[in-house]
mmCIF file of C-alpha atoms in Angstrom:
data_model
loop_
_atom_site.group_PDB
_atom_site.id
_atom_site.type_symbol
_atom_site.label_atom_id
_atom_site.label_comp_id
_atom_site.label_asym_id
_atom_site.label_seq_id
_atom_site.Cartn_x
_atom_site.Cartn_y
_atom_site.Cartn_z
ATOM 1 C CA MET A 1 9.266 -3.976 4.643
ATOM 2 C CA SER A 2 8.682 -7.068 2.451
ATOM 3 C CA GLN A 3 9.634 -10.556 3.611
ATOM 4 C CA MET A 4 9.449 -14.240 2.749
ATOM 5 C CA ALA A 5 9.122 -17.240 5.043
ATOM 6 C CA ASP A 6 10.204 -20.758 4.285
ATOM 7 C CA SER A 7 11.300 -23.458 6.727
ATOM 8 C CA GLY A 8 11.502 -20.959 9.598
ATOM 9 C CA VAL A 9 13.880 -18.397 8.008
ATOM 10 C CA LEU A 10 12.635 -14.930 7.028
ATOM 11 C CA VAL A 11 14.461 -12.464 4.801
ATOM 12 C CA ALA A 12 13.334 -8.842 4.548
ATOM 13 C CA LEU A 13 14.463 -5.895 2.487
ATOM 14 C CA ALA A 14 14.946 -3.206 5.123
ATOM 15 C CA GLY A 15 16.143 -0.408 2.877
ATOM 16 C CA THR A 16 18.208 0.788 -0.092
ATOM 17 C CA PRO A 17 20.337 3.662 1.234
ATOM 18 C CA LEU A 18 22.167 5.954 -1.158
ATOM 19 C CA SER A 19 25.815 6.400 -0.280
ATOM 20 C CA GLY A 20 29.020 7.824 -1.652
ATOM 21 C CA GLY A 21 31.452 5.901 -3.801
ATOM 22 C CA ASP A 22 34.368 3.772 -2.758
ATOM 23 C CA ALA A 23 38.033 4.711 -2.262
ATOM 24 C CA LYS A 24 38.721 4.634 -6.007
ATOM 25 C CA LYS A 25 35.715 6.798 -6.958
ATOM 26 C CA PRO A 26 34.708 8.738 -3.839
ATOM 27 C CA ALA A 27 32.488 11.136 -5.768
ATOM 28 C CA ARG A 28 30.441 8.389 -7.405
ATOM 29 C CA GLU A 29 27.136 7.680 -5.704
ATOM 30 C CA CYS A 30 25.892 4.086 -5.356
ATOM 31 C CA ARG A 31 23.136 2.118 -3.758
ATOM 32 C CA ALA A 32 23.502 -0.337 -0.900
ATOM 33 C CA TYR A 33 20.955 -2.995 -0.032
ATOM 34 C CA GLU A 34 20.091 -3.660 3.588
ATOM 35 C CA LEU A 35 18.710 -7.130 4.232
ATOM 36 C CA THR A 36 17.473 -8.517 7.538
ATOM 37 C CA VAL A 37 17.478 -12.221 8.354
ATOM 38 C CA THR A 38 15.142 -13.445 11.098
ATOM 39 C CA ALA A 39 14.948 -16.971 12.497
ATOM 40 C CA ALA A 40 13.726 -18.347 15.837
ATOM 41 C CA GLY A 41 13.718 -14.925 17.471
ATOM 42 C CA ALA A 42 17.236 -14.012 16.353
ATOM 43 C CA GLN A 43 17.793 -11.183 13.901
ATOM 44 C CA HIS A 44 20.741 -10.070 11.827
ATOM 45 C CA SER A 45 21.067 -7.196 9.358
ATOM 46 C CA PHE A 46 23.746 -6.482 6.789
ATOM 47 C CA CYS A 47 24.144 -3.786 4.165
ATOM 48 C CA LEU A 48 26.255 -4.185 1.026
ATOM 49 C CA ARG A 49 26.478 -2.853 -2.509
ATOM 50 C CA TYR A 50 25.261 -5.012 -5.360
ATOM 51 C CA ALA A 51 28.823 -5.762 -6.518
ATOM 52 C CA ASP A 52 29.874 -6.888 -3.029
ATOM 53 C CA LEU A 53 26.762 -9.038 -2.655
ATOM 54 C CA LYS A 54 27.467 -10.609 -6.027
ATOM 55 C CA GLN A 55 31.031 -11.475 -5.088
ATOM 56 C CA ALA A 56 29.980 -12.978 -1.762
ATOM 57 C CA LEU A 57 26.750 -14.800 -2.703
ATOM 58 C CA LYS A 58 26.812 -15.680 -6.410
ATOM 59 C CA PRO A 59 28.705 -18.962 -5.667
ATOM 60 C CA TYR A 60 25.501 -20.153 -3.954
ATOM 61 C CA ALA A 61 23.373 -19.669 -7.088
ATOM 62 C CA THR A 62 21.675 -22.715 -8.566
ATOM 63 C CA ASP A 63 19.528 -23.429 -11.605
ATOM 64 C CA ALA A 64 16.447 -23.209 -9.410
ATOM 65 C CA ASN A 65 17.678 -20.046 -7.673
ATOM 66 C CA PRO A 66 19.866 -18.101 -10.141
ATOM 67 C CA TRP A 67 21.743 -14.959 -9.259
ATOM 68 C CA PRO A 68 19.640 -11.883 -10.173
ATOM 69 C CA THR A 69 21.322 -10.154 -13.081
ATOM 70 C CA ASP A 70 20.481 -7.687 -15.830
ATOM 71 C CA CYS A 71 22.458 -7.951 -19.066
ATOM 72 C CA PHE A 72 21.766 -4.292 -19.834
ATOM 73 C CA SER A 73 22.439 -2.907 -16.357
ATOM 74 C CA GLY A 74 25.193 -0.682 -17.744
ATOM 75 C CA LEU A 75 22.613 1.181 -19.781
ATOM 76 C CA LYS A 76 20.135 1.593 -16.934
ATOM 77 C CA ASP A 77 20.052 3.761 -13.840
ATOM 78 C CA TYR A 78 20.188 1.593 -10.710
ATOM 79 C CA VAL A 79 21.165 4.503 -8.481
ATOM 80 C CA HIS A 80 18.477 7.185 -8.778
ATOM 81 C CA ASN A 81 15.632 5.247 -10.438
ATOM 82 C CA GLU A 82 13.703 4.158 -7.357
ATOM 83 C CA ARG A 83 11.553 1.672 -9.223
ATOM 84 C CA ARG A 84 14.568 -0.203 -10.589
ATOM 85 C CA VAL A 85 16.370 -0.009 -7.256
ATOM 86 C CA ARG A 86 13.364 -1.440 -5.463
ATOM 87 C CA ARG A 87 13.020 -4.237 -8.014
ATOM 88 C CA ARG A 88 16.685 -5.174 -7.683
ATOM 89 C CA GLY A 89 16.404 -5.133 -3.905
ATOM 90 C CA GLU A 90 13.415 -7.461 -4.072
ATOM 91 C CA GLU A 91 15.332 -9.801 -6.393
ATOM 92 C CA LEU A 92 18.272 -9.872 -3.977
ATOM 93 C CA ARG A 93 15.967 -10.514 -1.029
ATOM 94 C CA ARG A 94 14.330 -13.383 -2.899
ATOM 95 C CA PHE A 95 17.726 -14.842 -3.797
ATOM 96 C CA VAL A 96 19.054 -14.737 -0.228
ATOM 97 C CA ALA A 97 15.819 -16.274 1.049
ATOM 98 C CA GLY A 98 16.181 -19.037 -1.538
ATOM 99 C CA VAL A 99 19.743 -19.751 -0.402
ATOM 100 C CA LEU A 100 18.784 -19.900 3.273
ATOM 101 C CA ASN A 101 15.758 -22.079 2.560
ATOM 102 C CA GLN A 102 17.291 -24.366 -0.027
ATOM 103 C CA ARG A 103 16.030 -27.940 0.061
ATOM 104 C CA ASP A 104 19.402 -29.523 0.781
ATOM 105 C CA GLU A 105 18.781 -30.970 4.243
ATOM 106 C CA GLY A 106 20.350 -27.938 5.904
ATOM 107 C CA ALA A 107 23.765 -28.213 4.230
ATOM 108 C CA ILE A 108 23.938 -24.573 3.083
ATOM 109 C CA VAL A 109 22.110 -22.774 5.877
ATOM 110 C CA GLY A 110 24.508 -24.242 8.435
ATOM 111 C CA ASP A 111 27.673 -23.510 6.415
ATOM 112 C CA SER A 112 30.018 -21.102 8.206
ATOM 113 C CA ARG A 113 31.235 -19.775 4.840
ATOM 114 C CA LEU A 114 27.725 -18.560 4.071
ATOM 115 C CA HIS A 115 27.552 -16.970 7.503
ATOM 116 C CA ALA A 116 30.746 -15.063 6.736
ATOM 117 C CA ALA A 117 29.304 -13.969 3.371
ATOM 118 C CA LEU A 118 26.272 -12.595 5.242
ATOM 119 C CA LEU A 119 28.605 -10.792 7.704
ATOM 120 C CA ILE A 120 27.411 -12.929 10.627
ATOM 121 C CA PRO A 121 30.147 -12.955 13.306
ATOM 122 C CA PRO A 122 31.332 -16.374 14.550
ATOM 123 C CA GLY A 123 29.414 -17.445 17.646
ATOM 124 C CA ALA A 124 26.746 -14.787 17.159
ATOM 125 C CA PRO A 125 23.163 -15.708 18.107
ATOM 126 C CA MET A 126 22.158 -15.776 14.445
ATOM 127 C CA GLN A 127 24.900 -18.253 13.586
ATOM 128 C CA ILE A 128 23.811 -20.526 16.439
ATOM 129 C CA VAL A 129 20.187 -20.311 15.292
ATOM 130 C CA LEU A 130 21.060 -21.102 11.661
ATOM 131 C CA GLN A 131 23.104 -24.100 12.767
ATOM 132 C CA GLN A 132 20.089 -25.294 14.763
ATOM 133 C CA VAL A 133 17.890 -24.823 11.694
ATOM 134 C CA ALA A 134 20.363 -26.910 9.686
ATOM 135 C CA LYS A 135 20.267 -29.651 12.294
ATOM 136 C CA GLN A 136 16.466 -29.681 12.363
ATOM 137 C CA ARG A 137 16.270 -29.898 8.583
ATOM 138 C CA LYS A 138 18.740 -32.777 8.552
ATOM 139 C CA GLN A 139 16.709 -34.596 11.209
ATOM 140 C CA ALA A 140 13.503 -33.961 9.264
ATOM 141 C CA ALA A 141 15.094 -35.310 6.071
ATOM 142 C CA ASP A 142 16.337 -38.400 7.892
ATOM 143 C CA ALA A 143 12.871 -38.966 9.361
ATOM 144 C CA ALA A 144 11.275 -38.540 5.927
ATOM 145 C CA ARG A 145 13.696 -41.077 4.433
ATOM 146 C CA ALA A 146 12.955 -43.534 7.210
ATOM 147 C CA ALA A 147 9.203 -43.063 6.749
ATOM 148 C CA GLU A 148 9.528 -43.534 2.980
ATOM 149 C CA ALA A 149 11.623 -46.670 3.489
ATOM 150 C CA ALA A 150 8.993 -48.022 5.892
ATOM 151 C CA ARG A 151 6.239 -47.174 3.404
ATOM 152 C CA ARG A 152 8.046 -48.951 0.583
ATOM 153 C CA ALA A 153 8.717 -51.944 2.805
ATOM 154 C CA ALA A 154 5.031 -52.128 3.739
ATOM 155 C CA ILE A 155 4.057 -51.930 0.067
ATOM 156 C CA ALA A 156 6.555 -54.660 -0.835
ATOM 157 C CA GLN A 157 5.229 -56.845 1.982
ATOM 158 C CA GLN A 158 1.656 -56.268 0.830
ATOM 159 C CA GLN A 159 2.583 -57.057 -2.779
ATOM 160 C CA ALA A 160 4.198 -60.327 -1.715
ATOM 161 C CA ALA A 161 1.147 -61.193 0.406
ATOM 162 C CA ASP A 162 -1.206 -60.470 -2.519
ATOM 163 C CA ALA A 163 0.861 -62.661 -4.830
ATOM 164 C CA HIS A 164 0.760 -65.459 -2.251
ATOM 165 C CA PHE A 165 -3.001 -65.090 -1.859
ATOM 166 C CA ALA A 166 -3.381 -65.494 -5.612
ATOM 167 C CA GLN A 167 -1.818 -68.949 -5.275
ATOM 168 C CA THR A 168 -4.166 -70.108 -2.523
ATOM 169 C CA PHE A 169 -7.521 -68.364 -2.880
ATOM 170 C CA ASN A 170 -8.967 -70.997 -5.234
ATOM 171 C CA SER A 171 -7.909 -73.940 -3.066
ATOM 172 C CA GLN A 172 -9.395 -72.200 -0.015
ATOM 173 C CA LEU A 173 -12.703 -72.176 -1.865
ATOM 174 C CA ALA A 174 -12.747 -75.974 -1.757
ATOM 175 C CA ILE A 175 -13.130 -75.932 2.024
ATOM 176 C CA SER A 176 -15.300 -72.817 2.237
ATOM 177 C CA ASP A 177 -19.019 -72.639 2.940
ATOM 178 C CA LEU A 178 -19.950 -71.459 -0.548
ATOM 179 C CA PRO A 179 -22.656 -73.621 -2.131
ATOM 180 C CA PRO A 180 -21.779 -75.837 -5.123
ATOM 181 C CA GLY A 181 -21.532 -73.872 -8.351
ATOM 182 C CA ALA A 182 -20.823 -70.613 -6.497
ATOM 183 C CA LEU A 183 -17.392 -69.200 -7.218
ATOM 184 C CA SER A 184 -15.260 -66.787 -5.273
ATOM 185 C CA THR A 185 -13.544 -63.780 -6.794
ATOM 186 C CA ILE A 186 -10.047 -62.475 -6.234
ATOM 187 C CA LYS A 187 -10.501 -58.835 -5.325
ATOM 188 C CA PHE A 188 -8.392 -56.324 -3.458
ATOM 189 C CA PRO A 189 -9.197 -52.961 -1.857
ATOM 190 C CA ARG A 190 -6.366 -51.342 -3.875
ATOM 191 C CA GLN A 191 -5.521 -51.026 -7.534
ATOM 192 C CA GLN A 192 -3.438 -53.840 -8.993
ATOM 193 C CA HIS A 193 -1.036 -53.569 -11.917
ATOM 194 C CA PHE A 194 -0.143 -56.565 -14.082
ATOM 195 C CA GLU A 195 2.253 -57.232 -16.911
ATOM 196 C CA LEU A 196 1.287 -59.663 -19.673
ATOM 197 C CA ARG A 197 4.151 -60.777 -21.869
ATOM 198 C CA ASN A 198 3.657 -63.205 -24.773
ATOM 199 C CA LYS A 199 6.431 -65.784 -25.140
ATOM 200 C CA PHE A 200 5.988 -66.740 -28.775
ATOM 201 C CA TRP A 201 3.803 -65.312 -31.516
ATOM 202 C CA GLY A 202 2.254 -68.613 -32.578
ATOM 203 C CA TRP A 203 1.916 -70.366 -29.257
ATOM 204 C CA GLY A 204 0.280 -67.500 -27.406
ATOM 205 C CA ASP A 205 1.739 -68.479 -24.041
ATOM 206 C CA ALA A 206 2.118 -65.616 -21.581
ATOM 207 C CA THR A 207 3.570 -64.856 -18.191
ATOM 208 C CA ILE A 208 1.532 -62.684 -15.844
ATOM 209 C CA LYS A 209 3.365 -60.633 -13.237
ATOM 210 C CA GLY A 210 1.705 -58.525 -10.588
ATOM 211 C CA PRO A 211 2.797 -55.499 -8.567
ATOM 212 C CA GLY A 212 6.434 -55.485 -7.561
ATOM 213 C CA GLY A 213 7.282 -57.866 -10.387
ATOM 214 C CA HIS A 214 5.979 -60.863 -8.430
ATOM 215 C CA PRO A 215 4.742 -63.708 -10.644
ATOM 216 C CA TRP A 216 1.041 -64.321 -10.098
ATOM 217 C CA PHE A 217 -0.268 -66.561 -12.856
ATOM 218 C CA LYS A 218 0.755 -68.498 -15.917
ATOM 219 C CA MET A 219 -1.243 -68.725 -19.128
ATOM 220 C CA ALA A 220 -0.347 -71.630 -21.402
ATOM 221 C CA ARG A 221 -1.901 -73.301 -24.396
ATOM 222 C CA SER A 222 -3.023 -76.746 -23.297
ATOM 223 C CA ASN A 223 -2.891 -78.128 -26.861
ATOM 224 C CA PRO A 224 0.214 -76.485 -28.392
ATOM 225 C CA SER A 225 0.953 -77.141 -31.998
ATOM 226 C CA ILE A 226 4.095 -76.813 -34.068
ATOM 227 C CA PHE A 227 1.852 -75.384 -36.792
ATOM 228 C CA GLY A 228 1.215 -72.207 -34.795
ATOM 229 C CA GLU A 229 -1.800 -70.195 -35.938
ATOM 230 C CA LEU A 230 -2.974 -72.997 -38.228
ATOM 231 C CA PHE A 231 -4.224 -74.766 -35.107
ATOM 232 C CA LYS A 232 -7.661 -73.290 -34.492
ATOM 233 C CA ASN A 233 -10.045 -73.606 -31.537
ATOM 234 C CA ALA A 234 -7.065 -73.623 -29.196
ATOM 235 C CA HIS A 235 -7.560 -74.065 -25.491
ATOM 236 C CA PHE A 236 -5.721 -71.993 -22.919
ATOM 237 C CA ALA A 237 -5.660 -72.043 -19.138
ATOM 238 C CA ILE A 238 -4.648 -69.457 -16.566
ATOM 239 C CA THR A 239 -3.077 -71.343 -13.694
ATOM 240 C CA THR A 240 -1.297 -70.685 -10.439
ATOM 241 C CA LEU A 241 2.468 -70.918 -10.446
ATOM 242 C CA ALA A 242 2.109 -74.511 -9.247
ATOM 243 C CA GLY A 243 -0.068 -75.334 -12.262
ATOM 244 C CA GLU A 244 -3.488 -75.376 -10.576
ATOM 245 C CA PRO A 245 -6.031 -74.357 -13.261
ATOM 246 C CA LEU A 246 -8.097 -71.314 -12.363
ATOM 247 C CA LEU A 247 -9.637 -70.092 -15.618
ATOM 248 C CA SER A 248 -9.875 -71.776 -18.990
ATOM 249 C CA LEU A 249 -10.239 -69.951 -22.308
ATOM 250 C CA GLN A 250 -11.754 -71.681 -25.325
ATOM 251 C CA GLU A 251 -11.402 -70.256 -28.828
ATOM 252 C CA ASN A 252 -14.266 -70.454 -31.284
ATOM 253 C CA PHE A 253 -12.877 -69.060 -34.525
ATOM 254 C CA ARG A 254 -14.492 -69.448 -37.918
ATOM 255 C CA TRP A 255 -14.725 -67.273 -40.998
ATOM 256 C CA MET A 256 -15.142 -63.623 -39.915
ATOM 257 C CA HIS A 257 -16.320 -64.773 -36.498
ATOM 258 C CA TYR A 258 -14.120 -64.661 -33.418
ATOM 259 C CA GLU A 259 -15.232 -65.455 -29.928
ATOM 260 C CA TYR A 260 -13.858 -66.747 -26.644
ATOM 261 C CA ASP A 261 -15.624 -68.624 -23.867
ATOM 262 C CA LEU A 262 -14.229 -68.245 -20.359
ATOM 263 C CA PHE A 263 -14.741 -70.910 -17.665
ATOM 264 C CA ARG A 264 -13.792 -70.901 -14.007
ATOM 265 C CA ILE A 265 -12.540 -74.172 -12.574
ATOM 266 C CA ASP A 266 -14.459 -75.294 -9.484
ATOM 267 C CA PRO A 267 -11.743 -76.716 -7.189
ATOM 268 C CA ARG A 268 -14.254 -79.004 -5.453
ATOM 269 C CA THR A 269 -15.444 -80.797 -8.564
ATOM 270 C CA ARG A 270 -12.810 -79.769 -11.167
ATOM 271 C CA THR A 271 -15.654 -78.907 -13.511
ATOM 272 C CA GLN A 272 -15.727 -75.913 -15.821
ATOM 273 C CA VAL A 273 -18.281 -73.273 -14.834
ATOM 274 C CA PRO A 274 -19.209 -70.863 -17.669
ATOM 275 C CA VAL A 275 -18.291 -67.295 -16.782
ATOM 276 C CA CYS A 276 -18.568 -65.130 -19.888
ATOM 277 C CA ARG A 277 -18.240 -64.974 -23.664
ATOM 278 C CA ILE A 278 -16.238 -62.375 -25.601
ATOM 279 C CA VAL A 279 -17.313 -61.802 -29.199
ATOM 280 C CA ARG A 280 -15.692 -59.516 -31.745
ATOM 281 C CA GLN A 281 -18.377 -57.499 -33.473
ATOM 282 C CA TRP A 282 -17.468 -56.534 -37.040
ATOM 283 C CA THR A 283 -19.108 -53.542 -38.666
ATOM 284 C CA PRO A 284 -18.092 -52.201 -42.089
ATOM 285 C CA PHE A 285 -17.862 -48.548 -41.034
ATOM 286 C CA ALA A 286 -16.177 -48.944 -37.625
ATOM 287 C CA PHE A 287 -12.606 -47.697 -37.273
ATOM 288 C CA THR A 288 -11.905 -49.996 -34.317
ATOM 289 C CA ASP A 289 -12.818 -53.566 -33.499
ATOM 290 C CA GLN A 290 -15.862 -53.820 -31.236
ATOM 291 C CA TYR A 291 -16.076 -56.440 -28.495
ATOM 292 C CA GLU A 292 -19.151 -57.626 -26.641
ATOM 293 C CA VAL A 293 -18.903 -59.383 -23.290
ATOM 294 C CA THR A 294 -21.821 -61.569 -22.226
ATOM 295 C CA HIS A 295 -21.609 -62.988 -18.706
ATOM 296 C CA PHE A 296 -23.371 -66.004 -17.297
ATOM 297 C CA GLN A 297 -22.671 -65.870 -13.568
ATOM 298 C CA HIS A 298 -24.395 -63.884 -10.878
ATOM 299 C CA PHE A 299 -21.137 -62.681 -9.359
ATOM 300 C CA LEU A 300 -20.498 -60.654 -12.505
ATOM 301 C CA THR A 301 -22.809 -57.827 -11.589
ATOM 302 C CA GLY A 302 -23.651 -55.330 -14.260
ATOM 303 C CA ARG A 303 -22.832 -55.111 -17.930
ATOM 304 C CA VAL A 304 -19.198 -55.247 -19.029
ATOM 305 C CA GLU A 305 -18.429 -52.838 -21.868
ATOM 306 C CA CYS A 306 -15.283 -52.318 -23.958
ATOM 307 C CA PHE A 307 -14.024 -48.939 -25.150
ATOM 308 C CA GLY A 308 -11.093 -47.715 -27.196
ATOM 309 C CA ARG A 309 -8.740 -49.407 -29.599
ATOM 310 C CA TRP A 310 -6.820 -52.516 -28.607
ATOM 311 C CA PRO A 311 -4.189 -52.458 -27.281
ATOM 312 C CA SER A 312 -3.719 -48.692 -26.830
ATOM 313 C CA GLN A 313 -6.191 -46.696 -24.752
ATOM 314 C CA PHE A 314 -8.387 -49.742 -24.215
ATOM 315 C CA THR A 315 -10.672 -49.906 -21.205
ATOM 316 C CA LEU A 316 -13.232 -52.254 -19.699
ATOM 317 C CA ALA A 317 -16.128 -50.857 -17.712
ATOM 318 C CA ALA A 318 -18.670 -52.495 -15.405
ATOM 319 C CA ASN A 319 -21.882 -50.677 -14.559
ATOM 320 C CA GLY A 320 -20.491 -47.649 -16.382
ATOM 321 C CA THR A 321 -17.365 -47.476 -14.190
ATOM 322 C CA VAL A 322 -13.910 -48.132 -15.643
ATOM 323 C CA VAL A 323 -12.460 -51.184 -13.896
ATOM 324 C CA CYS A 324 -9.613 -52.140 -16.240
ATOM 325 C CA ARG A 325 -7.167 -50.255 -18.476
ATOM 326 C CA VAL A 326 -4.806 -51.910 -20.948
ATOM 327 C CA GLU A 327 -1.696 -50.261 -22.394
ATOM 328 C CA LYS A 328 0.837 -51.787 -24.759
ATOM 329 C CA GLU A 329 4.529 -51.128 -24.232
ATOM 330 C CA LEU A 330 6.336 -49.837 -27.290
ATOM 331 C CA PHE A 331 9.680 -51.042 -28.645
ATOM 332 C CA THR A 332 9.602 -54.471 -26.994
ATOM 333 C CA PHE A 333 10.635 -57.705 -28.709
ATOM 334 C CA THR A 334 7.526 -59.545 -27.548
ATOM 335 C CA ASP A 335 4.005 -58.247 -26.995
ATOM 336 C CA THR A 336 4.005 -56.683 -23.537
ATOM 337 C CA TYR A 337 0.898 -55.168 -21.965
ATOM 338 C CA GLN A 338 0.311 -53.268 -18.759
ATOM 339 C CA VAL A 339 -3.085 -54.101 -17.254
ATOM 340 C CA HIS A 340 -4.405 -51.852 -14.487
ATOM 341 C CA ILE A 341 -7.340 -53.245 -12.501
ATOM 342 C CA ALA A 342 -9.390 -51.036 -10.205
ATOM 343 C CA PRO A 343 -9.992 -51.761 -6.510
ATOM 344 C CA ASP A 344 -12.689 -54.351 -5.722
ATOM 345 C CA ALA A 345 -12.688 -55.685 -9.299
ATOM 346 C CA ASP A 346 -12.142 -59.389 -10.008
ATOM 347 C CA CYS A 347 -8.510 -59.546 -11.133
ATOM 348 C CA LEU A 348 -8.751 -63.048 -12.604
ATOM 349 C CA LEU A 349 -11.847 -62.225 -14.641
ATOM 350 C CA PHE A 350 -10.477 -59.064 -16.257
ATOM 351 C CA LEU A 351 -7.071 -60.584 -16.873
ATOM 352 C CA GLY A 352 -8.874 -63.419 -18.677
ATOM 353 C CA ILE A 353 -10.908 -60.963 -20.750
ATOM 354 C CA ALA A 354 -7.737 -59.027 -21.652
ATOM 355 C CA CYS A 355 -5.947 -62.237 -22.682
ATOM 356 C CA ALA A 356 -8.912 -63.326 -24.793
ATOM 357 C CA ILE A 357 -9.168 -59.981 -26.601
ATOM 358 C CA ASP A 358 -5.431 -60.052 -27.238
ATOM 359 C CA ARG A 359 -5.699 -63.506 -28.838
ATOM 360 C CA ILE A 360 -8.646 -62.381 -30.995
ATOM 361 C CA HIS A 361 -6.756 -59.266 -32.048
ATOM 362 C CA HIS A 362 -3.723 -61.301 -33.161
ATOM 363 C CA GLU A 363 -5.898 -63.748 -35.087
ATOM 364 C CA VAL A 364 -7.713 -60.901 -36.870
ATOM 365 C CA GLU A 365 -4.415 -59.221 -37.782
ATOM 366 C CA ASP A 366 -2.976 -62.522 -39.060
ATOM 367 C CA ALA A 367 -6.076 -63.057 -41.187
ATOM 368 C CA ARG A 368 -5.738 -59.578 -42.676
ATOM 369 C CA ARG A 369 -2.104 -60.185 -43.566
ATOM 370 C CA ARG A 370 -2.966 -63.485 -45.227
ATOM 371 C CA ARG A 371 -5.560 -61.749 -47.417
ATOM 372 C CA GLU A 372 -3.110 -59.078 -48.550
#
């Protein structure tokens, strides 16, 4: 006797008895399939021919649990060929088990029409048990939905709290016990996902949204020019939403040389503290632009390395561990990037590096177009 268990309901193939024909063809032999349903100590058996089972149960077939059929059954012996009979019986058992254990919050297993199709008498112990199974599955589904809603609410609350912390962490530094010149970092014990979206090609301004679509930072050119890319050595600043400067980015572009200096803003003195320098390394035989990051502050532990091709499949690694991935969205009107920053990595630092590399990339591409 073979059987299958799922969600507390078992279905077994008890036998495949050979019997005589029906009233129309009494001399014709046929096979019947005896199936036994077991749940919570109750047991029910029924025995029907394939045609009768098909008429009663095929309406419950789904794409995931199709009715077992054989297009060439008319050319095959499903009466005396024991191997084929056994295979069909197993297919029917599997189908009935799939119906009774369908992931539909108990809607089918508790349906009285299905009970009638399985020849379960009204009020029989098996019908009562199946109705209890349906109720339990519905309760479990409701509990799962409530737990998922609570999980999503907790995530949304945490995302809002992280976005709020991004607005205050730098000002809190001003009253902290850190010595002068020492800078705090904005790190989180979970991965953070950001969206960088350029506003205009020439100005280079960008909005930076964090998880949940909450705005975190603004990046704006502090010396915008109506002449767009003709204005070199531009200065940018990443600020809070209220405009408090957090990180400044200074371009140093000259012929075939592109670099960016990043500075943190000390909130106590409003002075710029050098953080790192990003330099595009040009080599004649390289298929991708190479970037070198040189850091100047002790809180940037380890060497920062760049891999891949900007902006697709581009990563930043610290101490050999990937801490930032950048992906560009396709088919968008403006440049839109998804930046994924690993847990315990300085979000502000790697967002600044990503913004700087993006600006260098655009300048290099513009220069190539001008030479063509």
